[in-house]
Short mmCIF file of C-alpha atoms in Angstrom, two decimals:
data_model
loop_
_atom_site.label_atom_id
_atom_site.label_comp_id
_atom_site.label_asym_id
_atom_site.label_seq_id
_atom_site.Cartn_x
_atom_site.Cartn_y
_atom_site.Cartn_z
CA UNK A 1 -54.64 115.76 90.27
CA UNK A 2 -51.59 114.64 88.33
CA UNK A 3 -48.12 114.99 89.77
CA UNK A 4 -47.24 117.54 87.07
CA UNK A 5 -50.15 119.80 87.88
CA UNK A 6 -49.55 119.50 91.62
CA UNK A 7 -45.93 120.49 91.04
CA UNK A 8 -46.99 123.47 88.93
CA UNK A 9 -49.38 124.64 91.65
CA UNK A 10 -46.71 124.20 94.28
CA UNK A 11 -44.20 126.09 92.14
CA UNK A 12 -46.60 128.98 91.83
CA UNK A 13 -46.80 129.15 95.62
CA UNK A 14 -43.06 128.81 96.13
CA UNK A 15 -41.59 131.43 93.83
CA UNK A 16 -39.23 133.21 96.19
CA UNK A 17 -39.49 136.96 96.65
CA UNK A 18 -35.86 137.22 95.56
CA UNK A 19 -36.79 135.88 92.14
CA UNK A 20 -39.57 138.43 91.87
CA UNK A 21 -37.13 141.24 92.65
CA UNK A 22 -34.53 139.85 90.23
CA UNK A 23 -37.19 139.65 87.54
CA UNK A 24 -38.00 143.33 88.00
CA UNK A 25 -34.36 144.22 87.43
CA UNK A 26 -33.61 141.83 84.54
CA UNK A 27 -34.81 141.97 80.96
CA UNK A 28 -37.56 139.50 80.19
CA UNK A 29 -36.30 136.36 78.43
CA UNK A 30 -37.54 135.78 74.91
CA UNK A 31 -40.68 133.66 74.67
CA UNK A 32 -39.73 130.02 74.25
CA UNK A 33 -41.18 127.96 71.44
CA UNK A 34 -42.44 124.43 71.95
CA UNK A 35 -39.26 123.16 70.30
CA UNK A 36 -37.12 125.20 72.72
CA UNK A 37 -39.07 123.93 75.72
CA UNK A 38 -38.76 120.35 74.48
CA UNK A 39 -35.03 120.57 73.78
CA UNK A 40 -34.34 122.21 77.15
CA UNK A 41 -36.31 119.61 79.10
CA UNK A 42 -34.77 116.78 77.03
CA UNK A 43 -31.31 118.13 77.86
CA UNK A 44 -32.19 118.19 81.56
CA UNK A 45 -33.46 114.60 81.34
CA UNK A 46 -30.14 113.55 79.79
CA UNK A 47 -28.02 115.17 82.53
CA UNK A 48 -27.75 112.99 85.68
CA UNK A 49 -27.03 115.98 87.96
CA UNK A 50 -30.08 117.83 86.65
CA UNK A 51 -32.26 114.73 86.94
CA UNK A 52 -31.16 114.38 90.57
CA UNK A 53 -31.98 118.05 91.26
CA UNK A 54 -35.32 117.82 89.45
CA UNK A 55 -36.34 114.68 91.35
CA UNK A 56 -35.40 116.24 94.69
CA UNK A 57 -37.32 119.40 93.76
CA UNK A 58 -40.35 117.40 92.67
CA UNK A 59 -40.31 115.42 95.91
CA UNK A 60 -40.10 118.63 97.95
CA UNK A 61 -42.99 120.16 95.97
CA UNK A 62 -45.07 117.04 96.64
CA UNK A 63 -44.31 117.40 100.36
CA UNK A 64 -45.31 121.06 100.31
CA UNK A 65 -48.53 120.52 98.41
CA UNK A 66 -50.62 123.68 98.58
CA UNK A 67 -49.64 124.60 102.15
CA UNK A 68 -48.51 128.24 102.01
CA UNK A 69 -46.42 128.04 105.20
CA UNK A 70 -44.58 124.95 103.98
CA UNK A 71 -44.09 126.64 100.61
CA UNK A 72 -42.50 129.67 102.21
CA UNK A 73 -40.27 127.47 104.37
CA UNK A 74 -39.15 125.45 101.34
CA UNK A 75 -38.59 128.46 99.08
CA UNK A 76 -34.80 128.62 99.44
CA UNK A 77 -34.44 124.87 98.95
CA UNK A 78 -36.57 124.94 95.78
CA UNK A 79 -34.64 127.97 94.55
CA UNK A 80 -31.42 126.00 95.01
CA UNK A 81 -32.75 123.20 92.82
CA UNK A 82 -33.66 125.70 90.12
CA UNK A 83 -30.09 127.05 90.27
CA UNK A 84 -28.72 123.55 89.65
CA UNK A 85 -31.21 123.05 86.82
CA UNK A 86 -30.11 126.34 85.27
CA UNK A 87 -31.64 129.40 83.68
CA UNK A 88 -32.65 127.56 80.51
CA UNK A 89 -34.64 125.04 82.54
CA UNK A 90 -36.28 127.78 84.59
CA UNK A 91 -37.19 129.69 81.43
CA UNK A 92 -38.68 126.52 79.90
CA UNK A 93 -40.55 125.85 83.15
CA UNK A 94 -41.97 129.38 83.19
CA UNK A 95 -42.87 129.25 79.51
CA UNK A 96 -44.61 125.91 79.96
CA UNK A 97 -46.55 127.18 82.97
CA UNK A 98 -47.58 130.33 81.15
CA UNK A 99 -48.71 128.47 78.02
CA UNK A 100 -52.41 128.15 77.40
CA UNK A 101 -53.84 124.64 77.64
CA UNK A 102 -53.57 122.49 74.51
CA UNK A 103 -50.97 124.76 72.87
CA UNK A 104 -47.79 123.21 71.46
CA UNK A 105 -45.86 124.85 74.32
CA UNK A 106 -48.12 123.31 76.97
CA UNK A 107 -47.86 119.92 75.29
CA UNK A 108 -44.05 120.20 75.15
CA UNK A 109 -44.01 121.05 78.87
CA UNK A 110 -46.27 118.11 79.73
CA UNK A 111 -44.19 115.67 77.68
CA UNK A 112 -40.92 116.99 79.13
CA UNK A 113 -42.18 116.80 82.71
CA UNK A 114 -43.52 113.30 82.12
CA UNK A 115 -40.09 112.20 80.85
CA UNK A 116 -38.37 113.76 83.85
CA UNK A 117 -40.88 112.30 86.30
CA UNK A 118 -40.25 108.83 84.82
CA UNK A 119 -36.58 109.18 85.75
CA UNK A 120 -37.47 109.86 89.39
CA UNK A 121 -38.74 106.37 90.12
#
């Protein structure tokens, strides 16, 4: 399993309950296009603070794997990384995860995550 897909699976397990409650109370963000996802992830890759947060988040997600107890324990830490990465990043992340395979949005997510992962080495 690729690092990207492992991170996506881990993210699905980690979504904190607070985010779920906030989502119920907030209007849904507009659907992001492939171009929006790409530009958002490119901007994150160009920002050293966001790259640092993304790399730390990715490392934590790798540590968690698909262990539900570890995911719950790491939820606040992962949430903190998403706060550093910002709402635009989180919206792009969600849009990329929700995109059907082989769509332009899924491809933009994969390319963006690959670029970010390359900066974590």
